[in-house]
Amino acid sequence: MLLRELPGTFKLSEVKGAGPKTAALLVKLDISNIADLLTHYPREYEDRTVITPLADYFKKKNIFAEAVVLRKEWFGFGRQRTLKVYIEDSSARASLVCFGRSAYLDKIIETSDKIKVFGHFYYKYGELQSSSFDLSSHQDAANGRALLPVYPLTEGLTQNTLRRLIQNALALCAEKVDDEIPAAVIEREHFPHKKDALVSVHFPKTEEEAHKARESLIYEELYKLQLALMRRAAARKKDAAPPARKSAHTLQHRLRERLPFRLTEGQEAAVGEINADIASGIPMERLLQGDVGSGKTLVSFMAALEIIEASGTGGTAALMAPTELLARQHAENAAVLLEPLGVRVAFLTGNIVSKSRRNLLAALSSGDIDLVVGTHALFSDDVKYKNLRLVIIDEQHRFGIEQRQSIVRKGAEKPHLLMMSATPIPRTLALTAFGDWDVSVIKGMPHGRLPIETHLARESNAAKVYEAVRKELHKGHQAYFVYPLIEKKEETEKKGETLSASLYAADLKDCTGAYEDLSKRVFPEYPIALLHSQIDEEEKRLIMERFRKGETAVLVATSVVEVGVDVPNATCMVIEHAERFGLSALHQLRGRVGRGPAQSYCFLMYIDNYTEEMRDRLLIMHKSNDGFVIAEEDLKIRGPGQILGTGQSGFMKLGLADPVRDTAILKKAREDAYTAAFERPPK
Ligand code: ADP
Ligand code: MG
């Protein structure tokens, strides 16, 4: 039977040692059945194969030493009476303090015995000591177990208890466990069978054996994940998309003619791939990746034009953005660029008032709109589409899988789906999580862009940064100042009333306070505006509009400007408390500048009492302008959940596997899964 089917036959209570008390403790480790127990994998192994001289005690957390017992001594009184065993090897002398097990150890240790001891040693009261140690028992030796598993524990449960439990569970049912990796792969890779891999991963005889067992279990996890993705992909290829008329790409050509610039090669390549998808008759599911500022929006407009042309009358494309600010910006761009081509553009958010909303909904349901732009309101229950042909999702990582699915269901037939990602997703991660999507990557940036200069500055050097910004403002350029908080009280309230939290928040600059300071003291000669999430939508719109038109010189904000905002005349991005932001967020923020022909600057300011680690992280921003490089670094620091965003990380509940570390295995698993799902090897 399969491992996950074991609990149907074997109860946890049948495992020797797993009484009700122990079972209650196991629950705290998320172990509620026998399969959970067997997949509670060791974090590491205690190596009892190599003898370390006592004098080298500092080289490892625990050492395995071989020594002779010099003498035994008792100290303390009554129930506190404790045995101390003095030992010696050729390098040093040490004492073992036998707290809590003196009587027992007194019985089994005799003077001039040769013992093997595994433990943590330290200097105390002028002598080398250990109070957390293990004697290597004869039983371990007899089992040939030189490597002992070290498990994640919970209070009340010891390594030894868990070891015994898992050993008993293995004895009870390991033999019954079937392979889940195809037999051919097991043979090709010289993998152990699952039943052996389970024993080896817990109680390996050698490092080599442990390694091979882990490798096969990692492969199995990734293979199963990829197989599910590939099966979905194979099924999708059988779905029919709404039929497409042959397109001469007339609308796309007309847009190209209207643009003051040429599409980059990368943009053209992506447009070509999308056109091919639309012509194929199979619903597109494509992730459009491109670094911030690479011009994804325009590619999505091109996709909309193609759908409008290919679907004849009544076909609608919908473009959804995560914030109203961004949706409005897209709608305004679409109006400027597409309406002159005869495209009927509409804008829909939750804030549109009732009368015009009713008209809009009527127009959508009768198919009188070609492109509708909006927030998730595009897919509320009362919105009906006559013929939804293409759904474009900007900043897709902001939406959960659920939301995406509810959107696709709005189409009578399955609409094409184009997802855009602002955070470049490292390839390894993209393969693991989105293995069944097609991916287009826009390579390269629009011509004539200068790389953004990034500077790090300590808070106490703020005046220098402000002067650098003033020079830019003087040239007629604009600047963003970004802060992690809206107001100080916000953070304090969130953290509760603890003193340290409020002190911490008191140290942190907020955008409301900074706005006061910047407008009154630092740049009194320039118009400054404040923008954050608690300002109402209409006001936000006006603020953004004034900034876009250049009427305000400085925009003080929280990370609301992180996503998508596009004002090419802005050349300075100042981020205070940069240490508070993730690398991907910093990269997004930085991407708000460098969008025009002028040189742009990003100033990352950090607290004076910084840690080296903090500074090293920010240095990555200084060294690289490449979103993919930064995302890889971010992935190493923060793990996949943070990068993929809402909902998508749940997908990544892997046990032993780590797609970043295990790329080589992932690649093989992916190819094998493809072959299994499509019944032919990948191209
Ligand atoms: P992102 O990929 O980050 O969403 P946008 O779509 O917002 O980027 O585009 C960034 C800016 O670049 C916009 O001002 C856009 O008009 C401009 N742009 C897009 N494509 C080109 C191009 N081929 N040449 C010059 N500028 C371009
Ligand atoms: Mg964008």
XYZ file of C-alpha atoms and ligand atoms in Angstrom:
711
model
C 0.000 0.000 0.000
C 1.009 3.617 -0.346
C 2.483 5.418 2.612
C -0.519 7.713 2.899
C -2.814 4.657 3.086
C -1.025 3.152 6.102
C -3.221 4.896 8.694
C -6.207 2.963 7.309
C -4.623 -0.294 8.453
C -2.213 0.592 11.236
C -3.272 2.742 14.147
C -0.753 4.930 15.847
C -1.730 3.283 19.137
C -0.427 -0.041 17.815
C 3.091 1.343 17.748
C 4.918 0.192 20.841
C 5.431 3.149 23.148
C 2.743 5.371 21.631
C 0.376 5.503 24.569
C -2.177 8.300 25.020
C 0.298 10.555 26.814
C 2.897 10.276 24.093
C 0.234 10.595 21.397
C -0.840 13.915 22.890
C 2.733 15.162 22.648
C 3.064 13.940 19.083
C 0.071 16.032 18.047
C 2.113 19.091 18.905
C 4.544 17.994 16.214
C 1.661 17.595 13.747
C 1.895 13.836 14.039
C -1.558 12.321 14.305
C -1.166 9.042 12.464
C 1.472 6.529 11.556
C 2.225 8.080 8.170
C 2.932 11.410 9.851
C 5.253 9.630 12.244
C 7.226 7.957 9.488
C 7.556 11.209 7.598
C 8.796 13.081 10.644
C 12.229 13.164 9.076
C 15.424 13.839 11.000
C 16.778 17.343 10.872
C 20.323 15.970 10.909
C 22.315 13.009 12.147
C 24.605 12.728 15.079
C 27.778 11.379 13.700
C 29.199 8.731 15.953
C 31.533 7.398 13.321
C 34.395 9.771 13.973
C 36.169 10.029 17.314
C 37.091 13.598 18.246
C 39.761 14.399 20.866
C 38.265 16.111 23.922
C 40.591 19.046 23.339
C 38.744 19.766 20.082
C 35.432 20.127 21.953
C 34.866 23.599 20.452
C 34.969 22.431 16.857
C 31.479 20.972 16.823
C 28.309 21.436 18.821
C 28.511 17.831 19.932
C 31.554 15.655 19.796
C 31.971 11.936 20.001
C 34.877 11.083 22.264
C 36.512 7.944 23.545
C 37.963 8.196 27.052
C 38.991 6.316 30.160
C 37.140 6.806 33.457
C 39.545 8.224 36.064
C 37.278 8.377 39.091
C 33.741 9.044 40.245
C 32.741 11.676 42.753
C 29.490 12.754 44.384
C 28.488 16.249 45.272
C 25.381 17.886 46.751
C 23.035 16.437 49.354
C 19.827 14.477 49.540
C 17.853 14.463 46.366
C 20.314 16.912 44.834
C 23.134 14.427 45.222
C 24.794 14.213 41.832
C 27.431 12.018 40.319
C 30.419 13.504 38.569
C 32.552 11.237 36.397
C 36.078 12.319 35.527
C 37.335 11.082 32.185
C 40.491 11.510 30.161
C 41.730 10.868 26.668
C 45.159 11.536 25.226
C 44.299 15.187 24.625
C 42.471 16.428 27.711
C 40.555 15.755 30.896
C 36.863 16.422 31.362
C 34.008 15.763 33.739
C 30.557 14.408 33.053
C 27.900 15.864 35.313
C 25.119 13.315 35.640
C 22.126 15.493 36.587
C 18.953 13.479 37.000
C 20.460 10.114 36.167
C 23.237 9.714 38.725
C 22.047 6.422 40.195
C 21.644 4.851 36.804
C 24.991 6.000 35.467
C 26.717 5.043 38.718
C 25.623 1.489 38.081
C 26.922 1.224 34.538
C 30.150 3.227 34.743
C 33.162 1.866 36.606
C 36.544 3.433 37.209
C 39.098 2.617 34.464
C 36.297 1.667 32.030
C 36.799 2.750 28.470
C 33.658 4.625 27.429
C 32.340 6.319 24.327
C 30.500 9.521 25.009
C 28.588 11.828 22.713
C 27.915 15.286 24.049
C 28.202 19.002 24.221
C 31.330 20.146 26.084
C 32.155 23.577 27.507
C 34.478 25.206 30.026
C 33.029 25.888 33.453
C 34.736 26.555 36.790
C 38.089 25.997 35.105
C 37.339 22.552 33.808
C 35.977 20.973 30.676
C 32.459 19.706 31.397
C 29.439 18.191 29.839
C 26.018 17.817 31.370
C 24.176 16.941 28.177
C 25.779 13.798 26.919
C 24.924 10.293 25.923
C 26.843 7.131 26.450
C 27.007 5.175 23.246
C 25.123 2.070 24.227
C 26.046 -1.449 23.312
C 22.764 -1.782 21.577
C 23.547 1.001 19.121
C 26.845 -0.607 18.356
C 25.224 -3.972 17.826
C 22.765 -2.452 15.353
C 25.676 -0.940 13.564
C 24.123 2.465 14.124
C 26.844 5.014 14.053
C 24.572 7.777 12.753
C 21.672 8.666 14.990
C 18.750 10.735 13.759
C 18.119 14.109 15.361
C 14.456 15.103 15.180
C 12.579 18.317 15.688
C 11.194 17.926 19.203
C 8.550 19.350 21.449
C 8.681 19.789 25.182
C 8.289 16.536 27.064
C 9.526 14.395 24.219
C 13.150 13.267 24.018
C 15.246 12.223 21.053
C 15.430 8.743 22.479
C 11.671 8.367 22.823
C 11.124 9.538 19.291
C 13.874 7.309 17.965
C 12.357 4.302 19.641
C 8.854 5.144 18.434
C 9.934 5.572 14.860
C 11.973 2.426 14.991
C 8.953 0.529 16.275
C 6.717 2.053 13.631
C 9.181 1.070 10.926
C 9.284 -2.474 12.270
C 5.487 -2.599 12.271
C 4.800 -1.514 8.716
C 7.723 -0.310 6.621
C 7.740 -3.588 4.685
C 4.223 -2.889 3.450
C 5.016 0.449 1.818
C 4.939 0.528 -1.987
C 6.976 2.665 -4.343
C 5.510 5.817 -5.811
C 8.382 6.510 -8.144
C 8.145 4.650 -11.465
C 10.157 1.424 -11.431
C 12.200 2.539 -14.425
C 13.335 5.656 -12.571
C 14.279 3.670 -9.469
C 16.454 1.516 -11.627
C 17.939 4.367 -13.635
C 18.823 6.428 -10.562
C 19.776 3.494 -8.348
C 17.215 4.722 -5.839
C 16.272 2.493 -2.909
C 12.717 1.185 -2.801
C 10.434 3.289 -0.667
C 10.338 0.774 2.172
C 14.117 0.803 2.374
C 14.388 4.539 1.876
C 12.170 5.065 4.921
C 14.403 2.924 7.106
C 17.556 4.516 5.725
C 16.397 8.079 6.133
C 15.789 7.493 9.828
C 18.550 5.035 10.659
C 21.250 5.144 8.008
C 24.418 3.147 8.396
C 26.465 5.627 6.416
C 26.201 9.229 5.257
C 26.040 7.870 1.745
C 23.023 5.738 2.526
C 21.252 8.659 4.191
C 21.995 10.839 1.214
C 20.613 8.386 -1.306
C 17.474 7.815 0.735
C 16.842 11.531 1.057
C 17.460 12.037 -2.608
C 14.857 9.455 -3.533
C 12.296 10.945 -1.138
C 12.955 14.423 -2.500
C 12.597 13.132 -6.011
C 9.306 11.489 -5.095
C 7.869 14.704 -3.662
C 8.855 16.773 -6.647
C 7.756 14.102 -9.076
C 4.287 13.899 -7.552
C 3.926 17.684 -7.611
C 5.093 17.920 -11.193
C 2.923 15.026 -12.264
C -0.168 16.782 -10.914
C 0.817 19.947 -12.759
C 1.598 18.107 -15.983
C -1.660 16.168 -15.906
C -3.502 19.427 -15.560
C -1.552 20.817 -18.474
C -2.299 17.755 -20.580
C -6.009 18.044 -19.794
C -5.961 21.733 -20.606
C -4.542 21.079 -24.042
C -7.733 19.170 -24.750
C -10.013 22.072 -23.727
C -11.323 24.185 -26.518
C -10.959 27.934 -26.443
C -13.478 30.128 -28.159
C -12.821 29.887 -31.886
C -10.604 32.570 -33.324
C -10.961 34.155 -36.724
C -7.832 34.512 -38.741
C -6.242 37.766 -37.673
C -4.207 40.080 -39.857
C -3.047 41.819 -36.640
C -4.393 45.071 -38.044
C -5.185 46.625 -34.681
C -1.758 45.743 -33.327
C -0.102 47.362 -36.339
C -2.122 50.492 -35.901
C -1.094 50.751 -32.259
C 2.567 50.329 -33.203
C 2.190 53.216 -35.618
C 0.773 55.453 -32.933
C 3.472 54.810 -30.371
C 6.269 57.348 -29.994
C 8.709 54.464 -29.560
C 9.277 50.980 -30.922
C 8.434 47.862 -28.974
C 11.556 46.156 -27.702
C 12.569 42.803 -29.126
C 11.535 41.211 -25.876
C 8.072 42.753 -26.067
C 7.671 41.700 -29.696
C 8.681 38.141 -28.868
C 6.073 37.986 -26.116
C 3.404 39.421 -28.416
C 4.275 36.756 -30.973
C 3.838 33.974 -28.416
C 0.513 35.362 -27.270
C -0.761 35.712 -30.835
C 0.150 32.093 -31.479
C -1.753 31.008 -28.353
C -4.851 32.905 -29.414
C -4.733 31.391 -32.879
C -4.207 27.864 -31.526
C -7.754 27.213 -30.368
C -6.488 26.072 -26.953
C -7.097 28.350 -23.973
C -3.945 30.249 -23.168
C -2.535 30.102 -19.664
C 0.538 32.227 -19.874
C 2.669 33.927 -17.295
C 4.235 37.091 -18.644
C 7.401 37.817 -16.751
C 9.530 40.865 -17.143
C 11.522 43.025 -14.850
C 9.892 46.108 -13.455
C 9.757 48.749 -16.189
C 10.170 46.293 -19.054
C 6.810 47.335 -20.503
C 4.419 44.539 -19.657
C 1.333 46.749 -19.809
C 1.837 47.456 -23.470
C 2.200 43.764 -24.236
C -1.098 43.141 -22.486
C -2.742 45.869 -24.569
C -1.433 44.150 -27.661
C -2.989 40.907 -26.421
C -6.315 42.671 -25.903
C -6.189 44.081 -29.433
C -5.536 40.654 -30.871
C -8.508 39.160 -29.035
C -10.772 41.974 -30.107
C -9.781 41.473 -33.712
C -9.876 37.686 -33.617
C -13.201 37.274 -31.879
C -15.331 39.393 -34.160
C -18.334 41.010 -32.504
C -19.135 40.995 -28.817
C -15.849 39.630 -27.480
C -14.515 41.329 -24.362
C -11.101 41.466 -22.761
C -10.794 42.237 -19.042
C -7.702 43.660 -17.375
C -7.577 43.336 -13.610
C -5.145 45.142 -11.321
C -4.737 44.726 -7.547
C -5.303 48.350 -6.558
C -7.633 51.050 -7.709
C -4.687 53.361 -8.276
C -3.108 50.980 -10.702
C -6.350 50.021 -12.414
C -7.077 53.677 -13.032
C -3.644 54.233 -14.490
C -4.120 51.321 -16.885
C -7.581 52.585 -17.845
C -6.235 56.040 -18.576
C -3.434 54.618 -20.711
C -5.859 52.381 -22.522
C -8.113 55.356 -23.222
C -5.234 57.346 -24.682
C -3.722 54.535 -26.728
C -6.630 52.331 -27.708
C -9.753 54.481 -28.003
C -8.405 56.227 -31.110
C -8.301 52.763 -32.707
C -12.019 52.426 -32.120
C -11.676 50.220 -29.034
C -14.457 50.782 -26.497
C -12.743 51.015 -23.092
C -14.507 51.017 -19.710
C -13.365 51.319 -16.104
C -14.959 49.410 -13.255
C -14.109 49.362 -9.574
C -16.022 48.855 -6.370
C -16.243 52.607 -5.966
C -18.114 53.408 -9.136
C -21.488 54.846 -8.134
C -24.757 53.141 -8.788
C -26.175 54.813 -11.873
C -23.128 54.702 -14.072
C -22.402 51.273 -12.681
C -25.780 50.020 -13.885
C -25.125 51.370 -17.370
C -21.716 49.817 -17.404
C -22.999 46.416 -16.345
C -25.648 46.561 -19.034
C -23.021 47.390 -21.638
C -20.847 44.488 -20.490
C -23.643 41.982 -20.609
C -24.662 43.088 -24.074
C -21.095 42.920 -25.335
C -20.763 46.636 -26.045
C -17.389 46.945 -24.295
C -14.186 45.710 -25.885
C -11.813 46.213 -22.988
C -12.830 46.651 -19.383
C -10.195 47.638 -16.855
C -10.682 47.425 -13.110
C -9.987 45.876 -9.744
C -11.361 42.536 -8.540
C -14.767 44.234 -8.786
C -14.596 43.065 -12.394
C -15.581 39.684 -11.120
C -18.178 40.384 -8.489
C -21.383 38.395 -8.763
C -23.484 41.016 -10.495
C -21.051 41.462 -13.361
C -22.057 39.454 -16.423
C -20.104 39.232 -19.624
C -21.651 38.466 -22.933
C -18.534 36.866 -24.228
C -15.422 37.082 -22.105
C -12.505 36.051 -24.280
C -9.385 37.185 -22.484
C -8.568 37.806 -18.850
C -5.392 39.728 -18.068
C -4.234 39.769 -14.472
C -1.636 42.352 -13.566
C 0.545 41.709 -10.532
C -0.861 38.207 -10.382
C 0.958 37.338 -7.173
C -1.372 39.671 -5.318
C -4.288 37.412 -6.044
C -4.915 33.970 -4.647
C -5.569 30.892 -6.718
C -9.237 30.980 -5.696
C -9.689 34.479 -7.026
C -8.069 33.585 -10.298
C -10.360 30.647 -10.742
C -13.530 32.580 -10.022
C -12.482 34.953 -12.753
C -11.939 32.318 -15.364
C -15.372 30.888 -14.609
C -16.960 34.143 -15.819
C -16.402 33.088 -19.388
C -19.083 30.953 -21.063
C -16.284 29.156 -22.811
C -12.905 29.075 -21.219
C -11.256 32.463 -21.765
C -7.598 32.957 -22.457
C -5.603 33.895 -19.406
C -2.573 36.160 -19.340
C -0.966 36.662 -15.968
C 1.646 39.304 -15.405
C 4.117 39.136 -12.626
C 5.936 42.152 -11.283
C 8.240 40.228 -9.018
C 10.427 38.272 -11.323
C 10.041 34.678 -10.264
C 13.226 32.648 -10.276
C 13.058 29.859 -12.793
C 13.360 27.102 -10.237
C 10.424 28.428 -8.316
C 8.352 29.091 -11.406
C 8.831 25.477 -12.446
C 7.766 24.136 -9.087
C 4.724 26.268 -8.570
C 3.556 27.049 -12.083
C 4.910 24.030 -13.893
C 1.891 23.851 -16.171
C 1.780 27.460 -17.325
C 3.525 28.687 -20.392
C 5.967 31.419 -19.620
C 7.062 34.419 -21.662
C 9.949 36.434 -20.374
C 10.434 39.951 -21.703
C 14.158 40.191 -22.072
C 15.744 43.599 -22.044
C 14.516 47.077 -21.260
C 13.180 49.837 -23.511
C 15.981 51.550 -25.409
C 17.688 54.579 -24.012
C 17.083 53.792 -20.347
C 20.007 54.480 -18.053
C 20.602 52.062 -15.195
C 19.395 53.494 -11.893
C 22.171 54.544 -9.527
C 21.571 53.084 -6.093
C 23.174 54.564 -2.983
C 23.090 53.365 0.580
C 23.021 55.990 3.296
C 22.794 55.945 7.038
C 19.997 57.884 8.650
C 22.452 60.386 10.067
C 23.504 61.245 6.513
C 19.964 62.213 5.559
C 20.968 65.819 4.867
C 23.272 64.711 2.040
C 20.523 62.656 0.492
C 18.098 65.575 0.712
C 20.625 67.815 -1.048
C 21.073 65.300 -3.854
C 17.300 65.182 -4.257
C 17.093 68.975 -4.239
C 19.440 69.083 -7.254
C 17.086 66.829 -9.176
C 14.008 68.811 -8.176
C 15.818 71.904 -9.299
C 16.182 70.376 -12.773
C 12.406 69.950 -12.863
C 12.374 66.254 -11.942
C 10.276 64.682 -9.222
C 10.924 62.453 -6.229
C 9.288 59.777 -4.114
C 9.940 59.374 -0.387
C 8.778 56.055 0.997
C 8.298 55.012 4.643
C 7.274 51.746 6.231
C 4.550 53.254 8.419
C 1.632 55.613 7.980
C 1.720 56.934 11.508
C 3.640 55.878 14.567
C 0.669 54.758 16.588
C -0.209 52.229 13.929
C 2.740 50.009 14.660
C 2.503 50.373 18.412
C -1.128 49.348 18.410
C -0.472 46.358 16.252
C 2.257 45.109 18.519
C 0.222 45.602 21.657
C 1.227 47.724 24.566
C 4.635 46.271 25.301
C 7.172 48.900 26.116
C 9.851 47.617 23.785
C 7.476 47.639 20.857
C 6.487 51.230 21.406
C 10.095 52.241 21.814
C 10.907 50.535 18.586
C 8.078 52.239 16.780
C 9.160 55.534 18.271
C 12.500 55.063 16.553
C 10.855 54.492 13.250
C 10.028 57.340 10.923
C 6.504 57.372 9.544
C 5.262 59.043 6.400
C 2.868 61.438 8.125
C 5.596 62.812 10.364
C 8.109 62.866 7.535
C 5.635 64.728 5.369
C 5.463 67.497 7.975
C 9.220 67.653 8.184
C 9.923 67.514 4.462
C 7.298 70.065 3.525
C 7.995 72.590 6.280
C 11.693 72.255 6.878
C 13.518 70.423 4.105
C 11.783 71.398 0.868
C 9.570 74.354 1.785
C 10.045 75.744 -1.715
C 8.452 72.736 -3.478
C 4.877 71.418 -3.541
C 4.690 68.145 -1.620
C 1.891 65.596 -1.267
C 1.168 62.704 1.054
C -0.232 59.367 -0.112
C -1.130 56.263 1.871
C -3.701 53.534 2.006
C -6.033 55.277 4.435
C -6.680 58.245 2.194
C -9.923 57.797 0.304
C -9.896 56.697 -3.297
C -11.063 59.927 -4.876
C -8.478 61.925 -2.964
C -5.809 59.385 -3.910
C -6.753 59.755 -7.529
C -6.345 63.551 -7.377
C -3.017 63.253 -5.597
C -1.705 60.832 -8.204
C -3.018 62.939 -11.038
C -1.285 66.054 -9.744
C 1.927 64.121 -9.289
C 1.696 62.647 -12.734
C 1.141 66.061 -14.287
C 4.177 67.369 -12.414
C 2.168 69.772 -10.251
C 3.605 68.185 -7.116
C 7.336 67.717 -6.949
C 7.584 65.285 -4.094
C 5.316 62.414 -3.179
C 5.645 61.134 0.374
C 4.126 57.684 0.660
C 4.007 54.211 2.109
C 4.594 51.239 -0.136
C 1.259 51.948 -1.896
C 3.453 53.263 -4.682
C 5.185 49.932 -4.849
C 2.932 48.460 -7.433
C 2.977 49.564 -11.036
C 2.840 53.346 -10.654
C 4.335 54.968 -13.736
C 5.550 58.581 -13.726
C 8.551 58.839 -16.057
C 9.591 62.339 -14.905
C 10.287 61.087 -11.373
C 14.014 60.422 -10.998
C 14.532 60.007 -7.271
C 13.340 57.237 -5.009
C 14.251 57.709 -1.371
C 13.365 54.790 0.878
C 13.772 55.429 4.568
C 14.114 52.438 6.877
C 15.012 50.362 3.865
C 16.021 47.652 6.330
C 12.326 47.124 6.940
C 11.514 46.063 3.381
C 12.076 42.779 1.590
C 14.438 42.842 -1.369
C 11.706 42.248 -3.899
C 9.669 45.119 -2.484
C 12.718 47.383 -2.627
C 13.277 46.411 -6.217
C 9.655 47.191 -7.030
C 9.906 50.559 -5.324
C 13.121 51.363 -7.103
C 11.420 50.452 -10.365
C 9.160 53.510 -9.958
C 12.070 55.609 -11.220
C 14.334 55.089 -14.219
C 11.293 55.100 -16.490
C 12.314 58.025 -18.651
C 15.430 59.061 -20.546
C 17.030 60.931 -17.592
C 19.448 59.425 -15.058
C 17.580 58.217 -11.966
C 18.666 57.605 -8.395
C 17.590 55.389 -5.560
C 18.646 56.147 -1.994
C 18.278 53.389 0.527
C 18.478 54.850 4.013
C 18.949 52.643 7.013
C 19.172 53.074 10.752
C 22.458 54.105 12.341
C 22.768 51.079 14.560
C 22.526 48.646 11.701
C 23.690 45.056 11.740
C 26.166 43.754 9.190
C 23.583 41.305 7.967
C 21.147 44.123 7.311
C 23.751 46.065 5.386
C 24.840 43.045 3.350
C 21.266 42.538 2.292
C 20.928 46.145 1.167
C 24.244 45.887 -0.646
C 22.650 43.353 -2.958
C 20.402 46.198 -4.128
C 23.443 48.349 -4.712
C 25.183 45.655 -6.706
C 22.339 44.558 -8.943
C 19.592 46.147 -10.994
C 18.404 42.797 -12.242
C 15.108 41.701 -10.743
C 15.811 38.030 -11.356
C 19.091 38.164 -9.472
C 17.410 39.993 -6.609
C 14.533 37.545 -6.506
C 16.994 34.658 -6.240
C 18.626 36.354 -3.278
C 15.271 37.068 -1.722
C 14.351 33.457 -2.148
C 17.444 32.382 -0.252
C 16.676 34.779 2.556
C 12.926 34.526 2.885
C 11.801 31.333 1.209
C 9.251 30.744 -1.536
C 6.051 31.775 0.270
C 7.017 35.429 0.402
C 7.891 35.608 -3.243
C 4.946 33.784 -4.674
C 2.438 35.721 -2.640
C -1.021 34.907 -1.349
C -2.407 31.479 -1.710
C 0.249 30.241 -4.035
C 2.626 29.287 -1.304
C 0.224 26.677 0.052
C 0.980 24.810 -3.085
C 4.536 24.544 -1.990
C 4.064 22.465 1.123
C 7.022 20.290 0.542
C 8.619 18.126 3.192
C 12.217 17.332 2.423
C 12.406 18.982 -0.960
C 13.654 22.491 -1.450
C 13.247 23.567 -5.045
C 16.054 26.063 -4.754
C 18.616 23.623 -3.434
C 17.315 20.623 -5.351
C 17.263 22.073 -8.863
C 18.983 19.101 -10.420
C 16.475 16.631 -8.983
C 13.619 18.963 -9.900
C 14.732 19.008 -13.496
C 14.746 15.223 -13.751
C 11.426 14.886 -11.910
C 9.891 17.419 -14.238
C 11.011 15.613 -17.372
C 9.845 12.262 -16.047
C 6.469 13.728 -15.078
C 6.075 15.269 -18.509
C 6.771 11.928 -20.132
C 4.237 10.225 -17.893
C 1.484 12.812 -18.464
C 1.928 13.377 -22.191
C 3.108 9.861 -23.000
C 6.134 11.246 -24.803
C 9.341 12.878 -23.644
C 9.528 16.686 -23.544
C 10.989 18.489 -26.531
P 6.032 47.142 -16.129
O 6.595 46.037 -16.961
O 6.841 47.376 -14.895
O 4.579 46.967 -15.837
P 5.145 49.387 -17.659
O 4.273 48.593 -18.532
O 4.515 50.202 -16.594
O 6.242 48.448 -17.003
O 6.076 50.286 -18.590
C 7.023 51.174 -18.063
C 7.181 52.419 -18.896
O 7.874 52.126 -20.101
C 5.880 53.042 -19.333
O 6.012 54.443 -19.189
C 5.752 52.659 -20.776
O 5.003 53.592 -21.521
C 7.185 52.644 -21.216
N 7.458 51.734 -22.327
C 6.900 50.529 -22.550
N 7.436 49.966 -23.655
C 8.361 50.822 -24.117
C 9.258 50.804 -25.238
N 9.297 49.777 -26.079
N 10.070 51.862 -25.406
C 10.037 52.906 -24.550
N 9.221 52.990 -23.497
C 8.381 51.961 -23.266
Mg 3.219 46.929 -14.385
